[in-house]
Each structure stands twice: as C-alpha cells, then as structure tokens.
Tab-separated table of C-alpha atoms and ligand atoms in Angstrom:
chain	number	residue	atom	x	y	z
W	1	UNK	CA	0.000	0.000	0.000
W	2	UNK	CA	1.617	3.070	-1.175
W	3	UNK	CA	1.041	6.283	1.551
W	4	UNK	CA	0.474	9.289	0.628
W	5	UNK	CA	2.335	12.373	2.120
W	6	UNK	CA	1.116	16.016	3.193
W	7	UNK	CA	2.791	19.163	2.407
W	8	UNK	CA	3.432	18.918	6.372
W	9	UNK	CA	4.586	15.573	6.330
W	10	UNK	CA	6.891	16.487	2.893
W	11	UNK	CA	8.655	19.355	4.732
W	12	UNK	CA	9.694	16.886	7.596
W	13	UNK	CA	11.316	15.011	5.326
W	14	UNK	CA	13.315	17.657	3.641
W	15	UNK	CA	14.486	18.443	6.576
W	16	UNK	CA	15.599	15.316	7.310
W	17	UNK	CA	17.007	14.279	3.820
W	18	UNK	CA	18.595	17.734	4.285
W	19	UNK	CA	20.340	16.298	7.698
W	20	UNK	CA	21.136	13.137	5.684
W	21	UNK	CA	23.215	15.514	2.924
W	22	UNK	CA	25.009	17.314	5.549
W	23	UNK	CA	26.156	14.145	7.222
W	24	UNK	CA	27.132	12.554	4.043
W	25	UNK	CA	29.423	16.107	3.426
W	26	UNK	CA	30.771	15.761	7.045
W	27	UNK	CA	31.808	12.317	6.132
W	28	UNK	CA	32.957	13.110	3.291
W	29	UNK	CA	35.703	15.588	4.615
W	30	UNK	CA	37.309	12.434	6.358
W	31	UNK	CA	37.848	10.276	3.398
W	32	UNK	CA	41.449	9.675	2.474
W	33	UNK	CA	43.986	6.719	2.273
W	34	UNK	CA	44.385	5.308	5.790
W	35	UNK	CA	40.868	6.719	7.153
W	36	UNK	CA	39.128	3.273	8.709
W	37	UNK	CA	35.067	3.033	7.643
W	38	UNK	CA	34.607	2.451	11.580
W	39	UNK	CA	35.631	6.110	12.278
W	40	UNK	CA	33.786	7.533	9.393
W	41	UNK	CA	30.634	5.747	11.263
W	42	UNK	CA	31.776	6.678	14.461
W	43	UNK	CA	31.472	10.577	12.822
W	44	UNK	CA	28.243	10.019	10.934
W	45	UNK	CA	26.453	8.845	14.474
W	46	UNK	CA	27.768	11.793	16.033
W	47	UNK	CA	27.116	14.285	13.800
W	48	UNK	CA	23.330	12.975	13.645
W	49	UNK	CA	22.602	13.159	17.227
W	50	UNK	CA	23.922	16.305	17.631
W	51	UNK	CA	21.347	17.508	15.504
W	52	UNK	CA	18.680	16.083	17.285
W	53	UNK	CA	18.173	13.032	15.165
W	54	UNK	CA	18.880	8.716	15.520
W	55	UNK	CA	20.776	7.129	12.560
W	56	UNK	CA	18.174	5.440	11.147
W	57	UNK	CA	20.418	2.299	10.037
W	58	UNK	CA	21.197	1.150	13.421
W	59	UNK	CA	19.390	-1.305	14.507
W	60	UNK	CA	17.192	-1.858	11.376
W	61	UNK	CA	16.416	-5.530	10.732
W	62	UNK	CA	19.413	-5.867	12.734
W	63	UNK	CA	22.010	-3.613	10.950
W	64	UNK	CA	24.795	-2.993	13.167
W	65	UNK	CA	25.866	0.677	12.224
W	66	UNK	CA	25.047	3.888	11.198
W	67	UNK	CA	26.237	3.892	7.582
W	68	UNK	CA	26.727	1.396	4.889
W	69	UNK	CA	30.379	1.931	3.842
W	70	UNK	CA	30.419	0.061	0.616
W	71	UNK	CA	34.088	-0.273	-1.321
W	72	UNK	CA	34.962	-0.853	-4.765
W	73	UNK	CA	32.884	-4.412	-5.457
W	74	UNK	CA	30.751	-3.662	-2.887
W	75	UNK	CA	27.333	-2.722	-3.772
W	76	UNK	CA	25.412	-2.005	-0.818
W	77	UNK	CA	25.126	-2.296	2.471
W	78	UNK	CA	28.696	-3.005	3.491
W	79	UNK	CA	29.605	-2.747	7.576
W	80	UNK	CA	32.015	0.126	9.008
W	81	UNK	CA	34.955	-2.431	9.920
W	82	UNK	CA	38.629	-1.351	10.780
W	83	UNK	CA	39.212	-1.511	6.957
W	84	UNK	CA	41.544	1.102	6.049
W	85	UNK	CA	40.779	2.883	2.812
W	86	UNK	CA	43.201	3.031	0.132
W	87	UNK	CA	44.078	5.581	-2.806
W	88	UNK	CA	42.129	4.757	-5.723
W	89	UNK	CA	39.341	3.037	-3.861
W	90	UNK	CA	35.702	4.357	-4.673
W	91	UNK	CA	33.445	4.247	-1.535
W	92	UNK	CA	29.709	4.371	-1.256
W	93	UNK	CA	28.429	5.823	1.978
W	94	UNK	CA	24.520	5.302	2.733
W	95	UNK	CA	22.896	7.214	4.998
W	96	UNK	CA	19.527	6.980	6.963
W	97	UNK	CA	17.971	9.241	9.423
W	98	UNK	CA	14.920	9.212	11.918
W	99	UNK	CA	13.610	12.391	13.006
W	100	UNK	CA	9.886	13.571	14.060
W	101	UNK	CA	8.822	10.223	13.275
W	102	UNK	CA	9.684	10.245	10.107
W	103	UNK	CA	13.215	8.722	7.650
W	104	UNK	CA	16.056	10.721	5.744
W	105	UNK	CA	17.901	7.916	3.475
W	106	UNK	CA	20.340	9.284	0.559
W	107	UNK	CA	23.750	7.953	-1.164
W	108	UNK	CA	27.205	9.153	-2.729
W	109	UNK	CA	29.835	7.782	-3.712
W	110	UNK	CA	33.277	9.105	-2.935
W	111	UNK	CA	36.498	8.741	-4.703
W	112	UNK	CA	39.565	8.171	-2.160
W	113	UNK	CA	42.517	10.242	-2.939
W	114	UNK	CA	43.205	9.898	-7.255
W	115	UNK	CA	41.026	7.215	-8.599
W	116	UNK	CA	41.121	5.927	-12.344
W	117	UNK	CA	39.872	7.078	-15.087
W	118	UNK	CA	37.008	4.196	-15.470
W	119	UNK	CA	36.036	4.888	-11.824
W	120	UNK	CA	35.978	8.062	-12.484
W	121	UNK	CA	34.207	7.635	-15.562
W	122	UNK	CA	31.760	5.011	-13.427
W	123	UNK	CA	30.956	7.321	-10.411
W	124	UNK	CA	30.000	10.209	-13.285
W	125	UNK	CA	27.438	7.915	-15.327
W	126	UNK	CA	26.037	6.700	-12.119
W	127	UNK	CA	25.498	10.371	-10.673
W	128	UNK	CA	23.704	10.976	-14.249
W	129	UNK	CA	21.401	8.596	-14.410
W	130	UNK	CA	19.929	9.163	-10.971
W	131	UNK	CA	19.375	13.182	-12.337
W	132	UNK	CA	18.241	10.871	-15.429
W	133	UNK	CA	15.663	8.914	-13.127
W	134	UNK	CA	14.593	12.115	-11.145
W	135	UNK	CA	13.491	14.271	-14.194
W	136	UNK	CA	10.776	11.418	-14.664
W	137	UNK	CA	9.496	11.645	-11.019
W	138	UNK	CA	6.552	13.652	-12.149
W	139	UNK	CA	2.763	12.990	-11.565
W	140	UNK	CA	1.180	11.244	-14.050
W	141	UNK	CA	4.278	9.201	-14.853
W	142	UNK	CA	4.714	5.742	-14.116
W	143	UNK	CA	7.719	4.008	-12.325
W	144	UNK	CA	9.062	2.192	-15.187
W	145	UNK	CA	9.756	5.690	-16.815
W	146	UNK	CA	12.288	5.711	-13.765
W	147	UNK	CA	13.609	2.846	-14.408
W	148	UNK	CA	13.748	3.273	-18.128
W	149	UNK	CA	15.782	6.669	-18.102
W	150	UNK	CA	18.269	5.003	-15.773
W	151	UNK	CA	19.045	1.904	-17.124
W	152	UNK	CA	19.200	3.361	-20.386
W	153	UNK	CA	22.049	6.138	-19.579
W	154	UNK	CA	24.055	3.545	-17.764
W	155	UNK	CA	23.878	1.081	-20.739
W	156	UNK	CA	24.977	3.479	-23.444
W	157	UNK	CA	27.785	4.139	-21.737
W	158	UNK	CA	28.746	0.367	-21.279
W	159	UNK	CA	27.418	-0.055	-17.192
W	160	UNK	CA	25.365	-2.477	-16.217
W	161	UNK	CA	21.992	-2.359	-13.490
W	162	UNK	CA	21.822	-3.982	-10.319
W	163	UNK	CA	18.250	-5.945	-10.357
W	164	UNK	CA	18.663	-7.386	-7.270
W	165	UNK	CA	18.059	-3.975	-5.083
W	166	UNK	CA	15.986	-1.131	-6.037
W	167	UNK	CA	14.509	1.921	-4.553
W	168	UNK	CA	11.343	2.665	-2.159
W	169	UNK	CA	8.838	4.464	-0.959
W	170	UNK	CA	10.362	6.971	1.850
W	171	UNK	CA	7.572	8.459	5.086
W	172	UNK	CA	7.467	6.832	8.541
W	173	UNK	CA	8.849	3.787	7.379
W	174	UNK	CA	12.299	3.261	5.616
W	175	UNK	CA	11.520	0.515	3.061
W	176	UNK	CA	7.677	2.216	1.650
W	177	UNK	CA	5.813	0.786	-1.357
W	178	UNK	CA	6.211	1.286	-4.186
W	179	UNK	CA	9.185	-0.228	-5.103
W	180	UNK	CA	11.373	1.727	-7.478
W	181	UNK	CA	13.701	-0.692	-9.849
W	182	UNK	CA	16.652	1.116	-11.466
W	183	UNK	CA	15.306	-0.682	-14.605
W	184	UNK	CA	11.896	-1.187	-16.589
W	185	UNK	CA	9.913	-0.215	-19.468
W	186	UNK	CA	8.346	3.304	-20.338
W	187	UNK	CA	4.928	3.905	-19.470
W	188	UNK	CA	4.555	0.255	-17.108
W	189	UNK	CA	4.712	-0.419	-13.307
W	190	UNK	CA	2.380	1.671	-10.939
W	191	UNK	CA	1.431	5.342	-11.833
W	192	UNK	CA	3.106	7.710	-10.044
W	193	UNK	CA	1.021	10.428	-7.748
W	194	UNK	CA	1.190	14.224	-5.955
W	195	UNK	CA	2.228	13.027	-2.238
W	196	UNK	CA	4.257	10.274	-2.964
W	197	UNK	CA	7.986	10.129	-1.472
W	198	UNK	CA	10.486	7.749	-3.466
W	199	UNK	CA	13.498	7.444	-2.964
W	200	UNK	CA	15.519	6.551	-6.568
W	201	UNK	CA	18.750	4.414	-5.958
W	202	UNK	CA	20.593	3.967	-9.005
W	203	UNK	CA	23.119	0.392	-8.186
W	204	UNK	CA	25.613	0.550	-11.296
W	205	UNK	CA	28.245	-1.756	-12.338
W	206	UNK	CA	31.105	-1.583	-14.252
W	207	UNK	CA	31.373	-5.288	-15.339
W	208	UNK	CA	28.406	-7.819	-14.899
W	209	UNK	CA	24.966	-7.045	-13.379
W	210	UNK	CA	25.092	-9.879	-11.410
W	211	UNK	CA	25.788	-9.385	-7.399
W	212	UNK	CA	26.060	-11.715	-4.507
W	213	UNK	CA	25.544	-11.649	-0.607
W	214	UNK	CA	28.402	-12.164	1.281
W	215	UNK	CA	28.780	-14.438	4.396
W	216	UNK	CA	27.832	-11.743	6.585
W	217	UNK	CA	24.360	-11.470	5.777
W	218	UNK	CA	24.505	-7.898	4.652
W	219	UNK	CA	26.939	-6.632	2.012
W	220	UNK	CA	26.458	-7.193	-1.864
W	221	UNK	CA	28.989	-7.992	-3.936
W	222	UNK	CA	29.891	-7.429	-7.863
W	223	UNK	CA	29.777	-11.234	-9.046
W	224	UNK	CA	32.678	-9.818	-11.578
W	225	UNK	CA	34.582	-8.278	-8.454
W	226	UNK	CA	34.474	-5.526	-10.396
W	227	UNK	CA	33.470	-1.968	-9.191
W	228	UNK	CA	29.848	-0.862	-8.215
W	229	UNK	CA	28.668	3.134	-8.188
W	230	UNK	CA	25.827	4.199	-6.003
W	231	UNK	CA	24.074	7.369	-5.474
W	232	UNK	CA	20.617	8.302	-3.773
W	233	UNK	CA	17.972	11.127	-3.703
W	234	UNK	CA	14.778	10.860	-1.557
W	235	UNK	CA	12.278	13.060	-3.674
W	236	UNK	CA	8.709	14.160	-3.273
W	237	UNK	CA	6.910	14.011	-6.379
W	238	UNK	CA	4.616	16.823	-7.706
W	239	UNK	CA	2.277	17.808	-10.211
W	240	UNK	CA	4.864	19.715	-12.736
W	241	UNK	CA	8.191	18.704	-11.061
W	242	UNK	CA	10.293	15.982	-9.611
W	243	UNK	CA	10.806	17.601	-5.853
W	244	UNK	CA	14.489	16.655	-4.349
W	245	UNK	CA	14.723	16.572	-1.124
W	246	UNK	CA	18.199	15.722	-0.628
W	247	UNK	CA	21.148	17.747	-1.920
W	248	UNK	CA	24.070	16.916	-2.852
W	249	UNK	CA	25.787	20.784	-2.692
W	250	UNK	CA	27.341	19.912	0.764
W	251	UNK	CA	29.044	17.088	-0.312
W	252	UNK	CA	30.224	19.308	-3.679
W	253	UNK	CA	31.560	21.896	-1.828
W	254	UNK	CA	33.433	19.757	0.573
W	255	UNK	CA	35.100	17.390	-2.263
W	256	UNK	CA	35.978	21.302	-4.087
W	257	UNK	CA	38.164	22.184	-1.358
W	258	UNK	CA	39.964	18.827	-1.497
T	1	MG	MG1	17.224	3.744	0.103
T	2	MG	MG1	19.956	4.599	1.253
C-alpha cells in the first residue's frame, strides 16, 4: 500500500534528507587513504545526534551501524569495519535518518585520494542517471519511466543495473511501497502520484549485473569483483516537477576544497 504524504509531512522530510546531505558532506571531509570506515561511522552517528536526530540504520532488521560503507565491489550495504581505505578506492556511503517520526535515506559515492579514469568515468554515469531517473518523477508518470531513463544512460555508456536492489517508498517507514527498480519499461509499473515520497537508488556496475551476498548477511557484492557506483535522492513528487529533497551541494563543496 503506497502512503500518501502532506505538504506537512513532505517538509519533515526535507528536513531530514537535508540532515542526511550534511552528514554525508561531514563524512565526506574524512575520506582519504588510511581513514578506517569504523571512524567515518563513528562521525556520521555523532554528527546525527547532535542535531537532534537517531541514525536510522542502526538497529534496522538488525544492521549494526550507522552507515553502509560500501568499497569498490561492494554494492550495498557493506559494515564500518577497521578496513583502512586506500588511494584509488571508490566508496559508497549510505545514509539513513529518523527524526519527528519520520526517515532521511540518501547515497554518494566518494572517490579516495586519485582514482582511475574508469572509476571516475563510473561514479560520473552513475550520478547521471539518478538526475536521469529524477526528471521522470513527475505525476502522471509511471515508475518504469524511472527505471527506463536510468538503465538506459548507464547502458549506453557500457554499465550495467543492479536488479537485485531497487529503490522505495520513503515516510514513517524506511523501506515504503512502491518499489522503485533502477530498470523497466516506459509507461509500465504503478502510476506515479502528488504526495508520494520515493526514494531513486541507481546500483551501477562496471562489469556484470550480477551481485552476490556475502557471508555476513549484509553486504552485496559485484559477481565480476568488479566496481559498483551508487548514489541516492529521496524526492517528493509533484504535479509539474520531480521535488528533491536531498542535496548533494554539501558534499560538492566539501570534495571542491579537497
Ligand atoms: Mg534507500
Ligand atoms: Mg539509502
């Protein structure tokens, strides 16, 4: 059952999502060669309950931290561990929020130190199709028009699209219907409507689309071992325009004074 959201209820979660984007820039300021995931956590949790809010990760079905820290082959959901990150690595950091009874839940991925060129290459075509996706977050669209401009950008430029895991519905509850794959067909899949939250998650390989859980019942792999891209915007959809509610100009601003 998809629920709806009120202006009221829409402005909570900006400001949430817009918690969510500052965290992911204060993390963001700590990535380099030898920073651990564990302390980039360890940051993330802080910086959240200073501003009033519980990471909204913690604790979820079990999840034992406040971020996903995701690196290189790793999709999703990877666990802050004393892994030390290393120049060239690309690192996903996923972030949830609860505040006023309601979730914040956006993506980047970072570049550690110089990265190469098809990472860098990777990380760009990922960022572009979520924009892609979002244009098509209007009322009176349906979700496979999502899906569609996604997977379509990432395929001409030689990616491939995670089926595995896909987006969500976004309110009092972090995983809301409907779901929101990063692939499809125009015009199919459930019509999308003034008041819905989504949030769009485009999962993008380099090599094969294929992915794997690994032993510790949370973090996806690359079947390939090759590397995976991953960024995330929670938006509110409207009549004439896709409404973002997260922002990535934080996290821009942070990576232009590197
Ligand atoms: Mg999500
Ligand atoms: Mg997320």
């Amino acid at each position: 059952m998809i629920v709806f959201k009120s202006n009221e209820e829409i402005e909570i979660l900006r400001e949430n999502n817009l918690l969510v984007s500052q965290t992911l820039a204060e993390v963001g300021r700590y990535i380099k060669p030898g920073m651990t995931t564990r302390k980039l956590d360890q940051v993330a949790e802080e910086f959240i309950r200073d501003h009033g809010a519980i990471p909204g990760f913690k604790g979820y079905q079990g999840f034992p931290a406040t971020l996903c820290t995701s690196v290189n082959d790793q999709v999703v959901h990877g666990i802050p561990s004393g892994y030390e990150l290393r120049e060239g690595d690309i690192i996903s950091i996923d972030c949830g929020v609860v505040k006023n009874g309601f979730y914040g839940d956006s993506a980047f991925t970072f570049a550690v130190g110089e990265i190469s060129p098809d990472k860098d290459q990777l990380l760009r075509v990922t960022r572009e199709s979520l924009e892609k996706g979002v244009k098509q977050a209007i009322a009176g669209n349906r979700v496979g028009d999502i899906g569609y401009a996604v997977q379509s950008y990432a395929e001409e430029h030689g990616f491939s699209v995670v089926r595995e895991l896909v987006g969500h519905g976004l309110g009092k509850n972090l995983h809301e219907a409907p779901e929101v794959p990063n692939y499809g067909k125009r015009g199919r899949g459930p019509k999308l409507k003034v008041g819905m939250v989504i949030c769009i998650e485009p999962m993008i390989n380099m090599g094969v689309k294929d992915v794997y859980q690994d032993r510790d019942g949370w973090t996806i792999h690359t079947a390939d071992g090759k590397p995976s891209a991953h960024f995330e915007y929670a938006v509110a959809v409207r009549k004439n325009n896709a409404d973002v509610l997260t922002t990535f100009k934080y996290v821009d601003k942070v990576l232009n004074q590197k």
